[in-house]
Every structure is written in structure tokens, then in C-alpha cells.
Short mmCIF file of C-alpha atoms and ligand atoms in Angstrom, two decimals:
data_model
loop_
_atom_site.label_atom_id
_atom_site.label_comp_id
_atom_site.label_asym_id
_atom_site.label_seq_id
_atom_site.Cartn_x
_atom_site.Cartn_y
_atom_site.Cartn_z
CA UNK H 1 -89.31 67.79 -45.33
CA UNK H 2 -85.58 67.11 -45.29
CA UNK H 3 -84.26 67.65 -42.05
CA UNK H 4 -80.42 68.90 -42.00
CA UNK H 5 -77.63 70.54 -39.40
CA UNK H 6 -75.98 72.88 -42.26
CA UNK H 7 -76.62 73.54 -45.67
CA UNK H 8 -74.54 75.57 -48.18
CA UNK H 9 -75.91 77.45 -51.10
CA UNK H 10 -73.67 77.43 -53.97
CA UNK H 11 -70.58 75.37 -54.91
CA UNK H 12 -67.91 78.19 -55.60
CA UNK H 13 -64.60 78.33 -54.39
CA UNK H 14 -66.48 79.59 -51.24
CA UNK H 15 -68.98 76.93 -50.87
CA UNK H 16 -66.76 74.04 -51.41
CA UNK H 17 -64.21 75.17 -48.73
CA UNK H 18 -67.09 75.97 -46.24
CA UNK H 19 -67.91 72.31 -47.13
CA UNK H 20 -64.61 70.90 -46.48
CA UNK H 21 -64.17 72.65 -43.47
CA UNK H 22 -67.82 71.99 -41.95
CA UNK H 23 -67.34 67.92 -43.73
CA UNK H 24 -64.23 68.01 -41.49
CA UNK H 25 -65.93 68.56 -38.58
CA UNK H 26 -68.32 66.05 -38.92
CA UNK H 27 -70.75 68.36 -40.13
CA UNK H 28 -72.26 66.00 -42.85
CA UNK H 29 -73.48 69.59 -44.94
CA UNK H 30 -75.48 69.13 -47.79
CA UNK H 31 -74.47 71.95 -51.16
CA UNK H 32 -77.14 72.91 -52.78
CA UNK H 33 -74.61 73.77 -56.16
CA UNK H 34 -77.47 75.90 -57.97
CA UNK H 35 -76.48 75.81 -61.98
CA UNK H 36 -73.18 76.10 -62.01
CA UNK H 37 -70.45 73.97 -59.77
CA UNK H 38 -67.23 75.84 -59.27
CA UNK H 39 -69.06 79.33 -59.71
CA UNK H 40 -66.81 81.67 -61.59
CA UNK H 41 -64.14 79.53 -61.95
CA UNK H 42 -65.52 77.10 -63.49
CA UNK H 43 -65.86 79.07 -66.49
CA UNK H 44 -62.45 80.52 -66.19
CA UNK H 45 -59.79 79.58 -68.19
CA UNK H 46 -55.93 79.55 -67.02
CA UNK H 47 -55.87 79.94 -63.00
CA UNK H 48 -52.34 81.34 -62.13
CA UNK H 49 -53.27 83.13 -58.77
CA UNK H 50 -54.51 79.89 -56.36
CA UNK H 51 -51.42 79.35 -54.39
CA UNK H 52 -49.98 76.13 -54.99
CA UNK H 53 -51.16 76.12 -58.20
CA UNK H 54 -48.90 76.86 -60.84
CA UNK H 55 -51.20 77.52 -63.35
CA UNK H 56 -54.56 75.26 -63.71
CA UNK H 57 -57.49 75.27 -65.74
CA UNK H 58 -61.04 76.74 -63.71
CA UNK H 59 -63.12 73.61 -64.14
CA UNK H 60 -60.02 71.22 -62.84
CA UNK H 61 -59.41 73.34 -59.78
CA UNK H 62 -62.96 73.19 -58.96
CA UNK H 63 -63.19 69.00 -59.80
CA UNK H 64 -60.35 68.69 -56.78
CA UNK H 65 -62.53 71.35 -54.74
CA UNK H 66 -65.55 68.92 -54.83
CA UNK H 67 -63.92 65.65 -54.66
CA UNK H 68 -61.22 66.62 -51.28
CA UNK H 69 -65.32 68.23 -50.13
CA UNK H 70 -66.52 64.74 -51.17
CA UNK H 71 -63.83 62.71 -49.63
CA UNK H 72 -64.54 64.21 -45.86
CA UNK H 73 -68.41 63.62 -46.29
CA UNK H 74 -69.83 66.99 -47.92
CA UNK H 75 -73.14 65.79 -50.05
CA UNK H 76 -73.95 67.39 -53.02
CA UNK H 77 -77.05 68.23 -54.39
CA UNK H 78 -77.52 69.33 -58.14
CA UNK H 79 -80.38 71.73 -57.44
CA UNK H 80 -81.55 75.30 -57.07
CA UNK H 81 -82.74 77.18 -54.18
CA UNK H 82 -85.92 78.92 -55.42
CA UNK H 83 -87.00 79.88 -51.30
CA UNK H 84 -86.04 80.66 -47.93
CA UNK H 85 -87.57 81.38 -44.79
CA UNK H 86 -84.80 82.68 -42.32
CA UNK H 87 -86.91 85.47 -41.12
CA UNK H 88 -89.04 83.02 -38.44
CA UNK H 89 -85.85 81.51 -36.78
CA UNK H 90 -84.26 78.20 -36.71
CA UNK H 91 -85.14 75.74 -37.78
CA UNK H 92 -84.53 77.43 -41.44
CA UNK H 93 -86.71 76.63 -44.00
CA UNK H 94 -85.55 76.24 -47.56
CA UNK H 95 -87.28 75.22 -51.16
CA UNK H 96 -85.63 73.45 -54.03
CA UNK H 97 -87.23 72.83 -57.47
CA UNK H 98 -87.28 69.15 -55.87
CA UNK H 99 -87.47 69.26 -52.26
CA UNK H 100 -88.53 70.82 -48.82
CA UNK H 101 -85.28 71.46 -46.27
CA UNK H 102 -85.17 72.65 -42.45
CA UNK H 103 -81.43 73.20 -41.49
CA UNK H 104 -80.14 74.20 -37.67
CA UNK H 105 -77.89 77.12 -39.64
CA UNK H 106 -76.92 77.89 -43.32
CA UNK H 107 -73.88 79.30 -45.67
CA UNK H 108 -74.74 81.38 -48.08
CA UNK H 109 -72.00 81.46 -50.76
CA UNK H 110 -74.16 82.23 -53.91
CA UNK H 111 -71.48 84.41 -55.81
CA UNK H 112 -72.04 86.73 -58.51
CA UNK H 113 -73.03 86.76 -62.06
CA UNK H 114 -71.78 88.66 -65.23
CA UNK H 115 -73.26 92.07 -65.78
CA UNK H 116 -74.35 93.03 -69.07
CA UNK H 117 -73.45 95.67 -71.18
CA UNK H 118 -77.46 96.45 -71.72
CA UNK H 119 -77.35 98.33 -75.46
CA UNK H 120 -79.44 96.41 -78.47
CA UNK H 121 -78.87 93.74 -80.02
CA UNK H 122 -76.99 92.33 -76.75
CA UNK H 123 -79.76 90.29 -75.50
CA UNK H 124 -80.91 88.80 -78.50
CA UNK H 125 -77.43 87.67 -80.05
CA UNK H 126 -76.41 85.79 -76.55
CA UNK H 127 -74.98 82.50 -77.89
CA UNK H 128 -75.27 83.56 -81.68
CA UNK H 129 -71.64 85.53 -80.86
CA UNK H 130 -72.12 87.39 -77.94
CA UNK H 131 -70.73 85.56 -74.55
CA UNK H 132 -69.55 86.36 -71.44
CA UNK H 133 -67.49 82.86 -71.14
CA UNK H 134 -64.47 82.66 -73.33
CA UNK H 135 -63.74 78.93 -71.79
CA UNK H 136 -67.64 77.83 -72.84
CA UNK H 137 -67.13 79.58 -76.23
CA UNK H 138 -63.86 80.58 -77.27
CA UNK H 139 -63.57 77.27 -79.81
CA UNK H 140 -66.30 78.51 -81.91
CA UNK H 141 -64.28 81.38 -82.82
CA UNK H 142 -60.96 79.38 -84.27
CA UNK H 143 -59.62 81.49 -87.10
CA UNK H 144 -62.38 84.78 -86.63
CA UNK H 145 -62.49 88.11 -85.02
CA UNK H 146 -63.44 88.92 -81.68
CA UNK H 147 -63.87 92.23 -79.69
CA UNK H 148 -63.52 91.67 -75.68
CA UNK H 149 -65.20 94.71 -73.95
CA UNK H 150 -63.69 95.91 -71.05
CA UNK H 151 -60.69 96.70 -69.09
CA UNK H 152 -60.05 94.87 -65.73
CA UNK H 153 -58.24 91.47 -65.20
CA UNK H 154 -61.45 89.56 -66.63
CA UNK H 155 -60.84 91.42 -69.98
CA UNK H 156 -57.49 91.04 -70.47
CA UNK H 157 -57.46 87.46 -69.26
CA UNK H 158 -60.16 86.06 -71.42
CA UNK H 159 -58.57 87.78 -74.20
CA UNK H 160 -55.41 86.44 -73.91
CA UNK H 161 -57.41 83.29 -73.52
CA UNK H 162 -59.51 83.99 -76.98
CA UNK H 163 -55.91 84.50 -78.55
CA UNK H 164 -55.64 80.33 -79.00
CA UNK H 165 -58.50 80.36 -81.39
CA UNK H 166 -59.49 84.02 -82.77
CA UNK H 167 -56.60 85.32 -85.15
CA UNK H 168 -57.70 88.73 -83.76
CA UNK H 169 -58.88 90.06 -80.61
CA UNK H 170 -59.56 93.68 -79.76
CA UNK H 171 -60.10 94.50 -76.39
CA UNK H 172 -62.87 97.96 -76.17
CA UNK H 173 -62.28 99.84 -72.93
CA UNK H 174 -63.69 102.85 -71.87
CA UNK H 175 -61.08 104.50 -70.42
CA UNK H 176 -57.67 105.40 -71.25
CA UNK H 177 -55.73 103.10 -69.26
CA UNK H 178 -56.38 99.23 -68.43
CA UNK H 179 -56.99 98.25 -64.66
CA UNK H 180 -55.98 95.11 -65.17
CA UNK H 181 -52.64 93.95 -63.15
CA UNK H 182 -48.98 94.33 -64.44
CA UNK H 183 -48.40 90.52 -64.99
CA UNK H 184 -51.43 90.20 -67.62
CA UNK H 185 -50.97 93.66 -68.82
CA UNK H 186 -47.28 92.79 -70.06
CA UNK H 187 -48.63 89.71 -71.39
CA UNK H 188 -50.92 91.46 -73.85
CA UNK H 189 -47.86 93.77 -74.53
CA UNK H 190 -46.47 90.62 -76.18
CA UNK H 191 -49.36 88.67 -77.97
CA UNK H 192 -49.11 90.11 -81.83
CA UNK H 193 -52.71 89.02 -81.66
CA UNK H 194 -54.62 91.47 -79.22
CA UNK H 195 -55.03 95.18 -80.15
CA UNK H 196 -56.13 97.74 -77.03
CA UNK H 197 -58.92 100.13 -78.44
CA UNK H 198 -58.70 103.17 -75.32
CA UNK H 199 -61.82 105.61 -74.88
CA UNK H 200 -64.14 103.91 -76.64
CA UNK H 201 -67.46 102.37 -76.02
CA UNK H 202 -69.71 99.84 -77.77
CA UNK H 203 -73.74 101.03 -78.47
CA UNK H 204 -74.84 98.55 -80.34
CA UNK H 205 -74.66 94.99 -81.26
CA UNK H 206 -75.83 93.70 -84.90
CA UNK H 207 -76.38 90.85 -87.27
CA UNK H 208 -79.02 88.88 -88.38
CA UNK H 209 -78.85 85.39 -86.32
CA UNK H 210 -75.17 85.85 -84.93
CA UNK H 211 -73.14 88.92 -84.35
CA UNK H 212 -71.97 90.74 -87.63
CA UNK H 213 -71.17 94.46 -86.74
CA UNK H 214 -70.93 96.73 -83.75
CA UNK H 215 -71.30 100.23 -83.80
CA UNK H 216 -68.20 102.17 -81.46
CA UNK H 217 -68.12 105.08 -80.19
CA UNK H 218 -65.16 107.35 -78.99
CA UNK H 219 -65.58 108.88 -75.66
CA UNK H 220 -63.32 111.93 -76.41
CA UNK H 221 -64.49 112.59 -80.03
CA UNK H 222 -67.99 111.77 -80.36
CA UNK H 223 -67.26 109.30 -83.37
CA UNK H 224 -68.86 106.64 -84.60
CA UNK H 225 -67.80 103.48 -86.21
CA UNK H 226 -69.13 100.35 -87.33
CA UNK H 227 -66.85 97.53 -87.20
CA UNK H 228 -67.33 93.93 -88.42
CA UNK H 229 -66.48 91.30 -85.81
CA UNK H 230 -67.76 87.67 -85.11
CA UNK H 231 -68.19 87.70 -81.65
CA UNK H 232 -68.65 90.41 -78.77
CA UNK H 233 -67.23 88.48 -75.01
CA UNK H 234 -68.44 91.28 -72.22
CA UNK H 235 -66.50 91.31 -68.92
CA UNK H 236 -67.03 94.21 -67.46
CA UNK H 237 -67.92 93.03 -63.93
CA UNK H 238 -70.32 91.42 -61.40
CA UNK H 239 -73.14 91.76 -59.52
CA UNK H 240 -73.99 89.86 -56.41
CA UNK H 241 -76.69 86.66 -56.98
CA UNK H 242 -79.02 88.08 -53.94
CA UNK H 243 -82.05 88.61 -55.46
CA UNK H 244 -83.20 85.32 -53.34
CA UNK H 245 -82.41 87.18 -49.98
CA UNK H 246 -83.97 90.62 -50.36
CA UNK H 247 -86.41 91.27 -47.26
CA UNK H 248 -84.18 88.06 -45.62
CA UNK H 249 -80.88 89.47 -45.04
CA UNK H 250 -79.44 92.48 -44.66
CA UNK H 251 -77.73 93.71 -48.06
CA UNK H 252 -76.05 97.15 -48.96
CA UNK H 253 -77.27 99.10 -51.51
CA UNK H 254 -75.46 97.04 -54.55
CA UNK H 255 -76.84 93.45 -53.10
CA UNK H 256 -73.61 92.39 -51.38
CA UNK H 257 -74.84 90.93 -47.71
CA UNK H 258 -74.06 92.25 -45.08
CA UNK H 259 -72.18 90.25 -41.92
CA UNK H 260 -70.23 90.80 -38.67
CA UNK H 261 -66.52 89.74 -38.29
CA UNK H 262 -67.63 85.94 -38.42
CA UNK H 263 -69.25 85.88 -41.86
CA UNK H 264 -72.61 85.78 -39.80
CA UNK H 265 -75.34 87.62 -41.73
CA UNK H 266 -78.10 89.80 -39.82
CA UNK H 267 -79.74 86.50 -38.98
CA UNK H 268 -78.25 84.84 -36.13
CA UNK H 269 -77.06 81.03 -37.76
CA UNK H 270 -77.20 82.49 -41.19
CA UNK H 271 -73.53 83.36 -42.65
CA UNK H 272 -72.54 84.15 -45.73
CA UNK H 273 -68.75 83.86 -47.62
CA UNK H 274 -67.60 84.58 -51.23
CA UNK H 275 -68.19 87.13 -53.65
CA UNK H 276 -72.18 87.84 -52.19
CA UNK H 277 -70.54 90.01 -49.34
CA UNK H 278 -67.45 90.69 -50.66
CA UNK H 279 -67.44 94.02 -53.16
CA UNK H 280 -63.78 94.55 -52.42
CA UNK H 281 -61.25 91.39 -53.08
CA UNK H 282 -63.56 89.06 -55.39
CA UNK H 283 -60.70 86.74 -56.09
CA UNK H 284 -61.25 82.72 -55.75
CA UNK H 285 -58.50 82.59 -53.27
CA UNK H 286 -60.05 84.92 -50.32
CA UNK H 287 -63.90 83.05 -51.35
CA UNK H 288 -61.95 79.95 -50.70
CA UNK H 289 -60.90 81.86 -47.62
CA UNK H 290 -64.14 83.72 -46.25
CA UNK H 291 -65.63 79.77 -46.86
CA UNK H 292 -63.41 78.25 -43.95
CA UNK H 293 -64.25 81.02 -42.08
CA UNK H 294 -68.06 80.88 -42.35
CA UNK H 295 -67.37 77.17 -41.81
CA UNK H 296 -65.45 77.31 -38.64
CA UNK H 297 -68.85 80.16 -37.39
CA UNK H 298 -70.95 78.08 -38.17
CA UNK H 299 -69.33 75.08 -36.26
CA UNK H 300 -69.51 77.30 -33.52
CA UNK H 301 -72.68 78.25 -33.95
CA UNK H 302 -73.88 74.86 -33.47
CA UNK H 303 -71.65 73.89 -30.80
CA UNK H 304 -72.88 76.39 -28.61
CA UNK H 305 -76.66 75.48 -29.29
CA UNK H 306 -76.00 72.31 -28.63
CA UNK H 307 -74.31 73.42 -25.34
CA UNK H 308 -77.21 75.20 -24.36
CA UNK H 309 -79.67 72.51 -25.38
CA UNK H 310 -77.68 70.30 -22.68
CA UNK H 311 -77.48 73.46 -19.79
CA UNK H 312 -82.00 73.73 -20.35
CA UNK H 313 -83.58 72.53 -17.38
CA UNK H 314 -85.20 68.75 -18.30
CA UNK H 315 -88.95 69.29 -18.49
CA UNK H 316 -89.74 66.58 -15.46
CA UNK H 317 -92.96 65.03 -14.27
CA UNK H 318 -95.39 67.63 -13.05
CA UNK H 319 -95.48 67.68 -9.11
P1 NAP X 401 -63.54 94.68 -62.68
O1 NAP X 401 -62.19 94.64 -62.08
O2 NAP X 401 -64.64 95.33 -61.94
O3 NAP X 401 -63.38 95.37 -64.11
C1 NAP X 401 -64.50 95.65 -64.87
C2 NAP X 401 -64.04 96.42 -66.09
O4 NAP X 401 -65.16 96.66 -66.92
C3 NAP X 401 -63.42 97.77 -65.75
O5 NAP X 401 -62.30 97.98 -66.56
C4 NAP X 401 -64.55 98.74 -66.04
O6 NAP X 401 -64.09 99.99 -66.51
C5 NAP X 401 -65.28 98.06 -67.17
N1 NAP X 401 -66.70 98.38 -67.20
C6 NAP X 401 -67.59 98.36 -66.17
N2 NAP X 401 -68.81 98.68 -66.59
C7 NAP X 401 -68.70 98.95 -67.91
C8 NAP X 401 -69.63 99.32 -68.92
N3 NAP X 401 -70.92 99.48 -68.64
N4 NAP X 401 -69.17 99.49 -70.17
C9 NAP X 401 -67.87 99.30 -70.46
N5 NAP X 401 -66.94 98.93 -69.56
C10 NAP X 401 -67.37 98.75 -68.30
O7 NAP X 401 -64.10 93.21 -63.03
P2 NAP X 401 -63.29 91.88 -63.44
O8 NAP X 401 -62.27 92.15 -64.45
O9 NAP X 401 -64.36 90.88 -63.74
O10 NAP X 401 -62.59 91.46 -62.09
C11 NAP X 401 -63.37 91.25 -60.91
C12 NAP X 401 -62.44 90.83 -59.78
O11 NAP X 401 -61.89 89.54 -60.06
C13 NAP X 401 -61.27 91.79 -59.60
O12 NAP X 401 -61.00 91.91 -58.23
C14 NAP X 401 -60.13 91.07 -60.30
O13 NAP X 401 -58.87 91.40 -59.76
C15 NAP X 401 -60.49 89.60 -60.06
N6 NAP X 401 -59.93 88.75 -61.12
C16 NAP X 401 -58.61 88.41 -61.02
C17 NAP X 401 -58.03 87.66 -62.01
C18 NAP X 401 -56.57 87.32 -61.90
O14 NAP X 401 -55.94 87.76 -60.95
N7 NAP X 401 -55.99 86.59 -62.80
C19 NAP X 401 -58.77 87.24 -63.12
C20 NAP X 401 -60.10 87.63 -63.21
C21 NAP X 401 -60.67 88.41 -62.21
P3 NAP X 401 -63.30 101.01 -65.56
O15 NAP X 401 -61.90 100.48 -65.50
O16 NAP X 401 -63.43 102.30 -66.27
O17 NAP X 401 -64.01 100.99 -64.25
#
């Protein structure tokens, strides 16, 4: 059993700033990273949205995350929690696929993964043409066709992304206007190689070992098509990774965790930062931010147990 004084779950934007905060203050937490460092990002492509970044690739915004983490004394553990106990009280109990943990209080910052569109021929063509990472798979498409499904600032980003290497890139939404923001939105007003498709949605997937076809349907006439395309990239949202919590933590009815104004969750030394218990904002800029503030709680946290360790009368010799 590895004892510890905080651990982090998940190396986002959220759990590496909760790390350089809590490394700052001597903290020495351990991140458990889970699959993915960097989260989200990490498979993004162009970040233009982090302030004082210009414009910077996902996977090199989340290298300088983990080394300035590193550099103040944040460990990092290449592993996946697959247990927790936070129902019985400190000390928390946790399980990797390699090791045992207690920790005095814990971050959970576990994001959220892609949702998928769920018609057939989805499932079984995942990485034979259909993705949902155009920075993982976007090169296998050089000179091909690609249809992006959906509408918000995922869509239109990736696409614009996919435009390096696919000569042609449709993007399939469902309604009849894009909720993606103004600044990508007149970008994809100028690339000669993305099309908009409006009111239309995708109910199947084909091809016989990698994506061929789709069949389309119009929401306002009914229609159906079948188009050929080489790839199908899905970004039509999130959901929250809290499946490891349930009966732990207090969630709302879509998984996001519930906590109080200082990122604590339902457990008392148990908070929680990022997109897990945020449904609203989800950008990498407020994880980054709801990390330093679970950080500086669970500082706190500690401080004041430690505090009240010192104020507890000394058991003395027995009269
Ligand atoms: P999102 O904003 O929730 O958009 C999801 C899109 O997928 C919507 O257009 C939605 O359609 C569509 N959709 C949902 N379910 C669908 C289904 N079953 N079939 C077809 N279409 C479906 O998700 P996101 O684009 O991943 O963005 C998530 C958050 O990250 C947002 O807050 C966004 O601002 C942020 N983000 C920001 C940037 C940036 O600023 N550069 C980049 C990426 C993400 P409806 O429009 O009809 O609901």
C-alpha cells in the first residue's frame, strides 16, 4: 500500500494545473494520467484560445503543462484508476492496474470522452475510417474525402484541421445553423475545401474493412442518400468519464459531479475540477482554471487537518 497526501486522477489541462498548484505548495501529488496525458487537448489540433498562446498545437501545450508540473515536484504515474473507496473516510483508498494507494484527500479531474453517434456500422469501422481524432488520424486521409459530423466548435475545428490533408471535407449537421463561434465559422467561409451539409443526419456507416458509403438523411424532407466518402470524424460532444464514481460521489443526472463553491465533491477531502463537473464552459482554459482552484481546497483541506491533528489532546500515560 502506497501511502500519499494528494493524488490527482487524470492529466488534463485540469489535472496538471491542480498539480502545479498543489507541487507548489509542497504538496509532492502523485497524477495518476489514466490513458491519455493532456486529456482532450492532447488530441486537439491548433489551440488558439489558451491565453498567451498565440496559436499552439494540443500535444505541445500539454508537454509544457507536465514538465512546469514536473519542474515544482508533481510525480507522474502512467496508470489507470480501476477503484476507489471514498465512501469509508480518509484515509482514501484507491486501485491501479499496478498498485494499492491511501491518500489524506484527492482531485478528481477525469474529463470527458467523445460520444458516439451509435447507428451501424459505427462501431465496427472505428480506425478502418471512422475517428473521432482528426490530429491521431487526419494524415491517413491526404488527398481523400471526409465527412465531419456535427456542428459545434469541435466540428468546424477539426474540419478546418482535416482541410491540410483531405481535398474535401463536408461537415453533416443536423440543424440549420452551425453553433460553432464567429472566428471559426468565418474561417470555413473561406476554405474552398469544406462544404456545410444543413438538416441532415447520418444513419448508417458502410464498407467492407474501412468506411466506403454513408447513407444521409434530410431532416426536413425525409430523403435518403448514399454518399461515398473515406472517412466519417464524429464530434458531436462529450460525456463525463464518471462511470468510476457512481455510488461514490454525488453526480447529476448526465454524470457531471457534483461540488460546493471549492471544487469539493459530496465527500469531504474529495474535489473535483475540469470537464467531470463542468457541463457548462468545457474549454481547456477554465479546466486549467477549476484545477488551481481544487488545488488551492485541497491545500486547505490539509492544512486545517493538520491544524487539528496538532489542537487533539496527546493521549498521555494512564493515571
Ligand atoms: P458541442 O458544443 O456540444 O457541439 C456538439 C455538436 O454536435 C452540436 O452542433 C450538436 O448539434 C451536434 N450533435 C450532438 N449530438 C448529435 C447527434 N446525435 N447527431 C448529430 N449531431 C449531434 O461540442 P463540441 O463542439 O465538442 O464543444 C464542446 C465544448 O468545447 C464547447 O464548449 C466548445 O465551445 C469547446 N471547444 C472550443 C473550441 C475553441 O474555442 N476553439 C474548440 C473545441 C471545443 P446541435 O447544435 O443541434 O445541438
Amino acid at each position: 500500500m502506497q501511502k500519499e497526501t494528494l493524488i490527482i486522477i487524470g492529466a488534463g489541462p485540469a489535472g496538471l494545473t491542480a498539480a502545479l498548484y498543489a507541487a507548489r505548495a509542497n504538496l509532492r501529488p502523485l497524477v495518476i494520467a489514466g490513458n491519455q496525458i493532456g486529456g482532450q487537448i492532447a488530441i486537439t489540433s491548433d489551440v488558439e484560445n489558451f491565453p498567451g498562446f498565440d496559436n499552439i498545437l494540443g500535444p505541445d501545450l500539454t508537454e509544457k503543462m507536465k514538465a512546469q508540473a514536473e519542474k515544482f515536484g508533481a510525480r507522474i504515474e502512467y496508470d489507470e484508476v480501476t477503484e476507489v473507496d471514498f465512501t469509508h473516510g480518509r484515509p482514501f483508498r484507491l486501485k491501479t492496474y499496478s498498485e494499492e494507494y491511501e491518500a489524506e484527500a484527492v482531485i478528481v479531474a477525469t474529463g470527458a470522452s467523445a460520444k458516439r453517434l451509435g447507428v451501424p456500422g459505427e462501431d465496427e469501422l472505428i480506425g478502418k475510417g471512422v475517428s473521432y481524432c482528426a490530429t491521431c488520424d487526419g494524415f491517413f486521409f491526404k488527398g481523400k474525402d471526409v465527412l465531419v459530423v456535427g456542428g459545434g466548435d469541435s466540428a468546424v475545428q477539426e474540419g478546418l484541421f482535416l482541410t491540410k490533408y483531405a481535398n474535401r471535407v463536408r461537415i453533416v449537421h443536423r440543424r440549420d445553423q452551425l453553433r460553432a463561434g464567429e472566428a471559426l465559422k468565418a474561417r470555413v467561409a473561406a476554405s474552398d475545401k469544406i462544404e456545410l451539409v444543413y438538416n441532415t443526419v447520418l444513419d448508417r456507416i458502410d464498407g467492407s474493412g474501412k468506411v466506403q458509403r454513408v447513407q444521409a438523411r434530410s431532416v426536413t424532407s425525409g430523403n435518403v442518400e448514399t454518399w461515398e466518402t473515406d472517412g466519417v470524424f464524429v464530434f458531436i460532444g462529450h460525456f463525463p468519464n464518471s462511470q468510476l464514481f457512481q455510488g461514490q460521489l454525488a453526480m447529476d443526472p448526465q454524470g457531471f459531479l457534483l461540488v460546493d463553491k471549492h471544487m469539493q465533491t459530496s465527500v469531504p477531502g474529495v474535489f473535483a475540477a475540469g470537464e467531470i463537473m463542468d457541463p457548462i464552459y468545457k474549454q481547456a482554459i477554465s479546466s486549467a482554471g477549476q484545477g488551481c482552484q481544487a488545488a488551492i481546497a485541497a491545500e486547505r483541506y490539509l492544512e486545517a487537518l493538520e491544524a487539528q491533528a496538532l489542537l487533539a489532546p496527546q493521549a498521555g500515560p494512564a493515571a
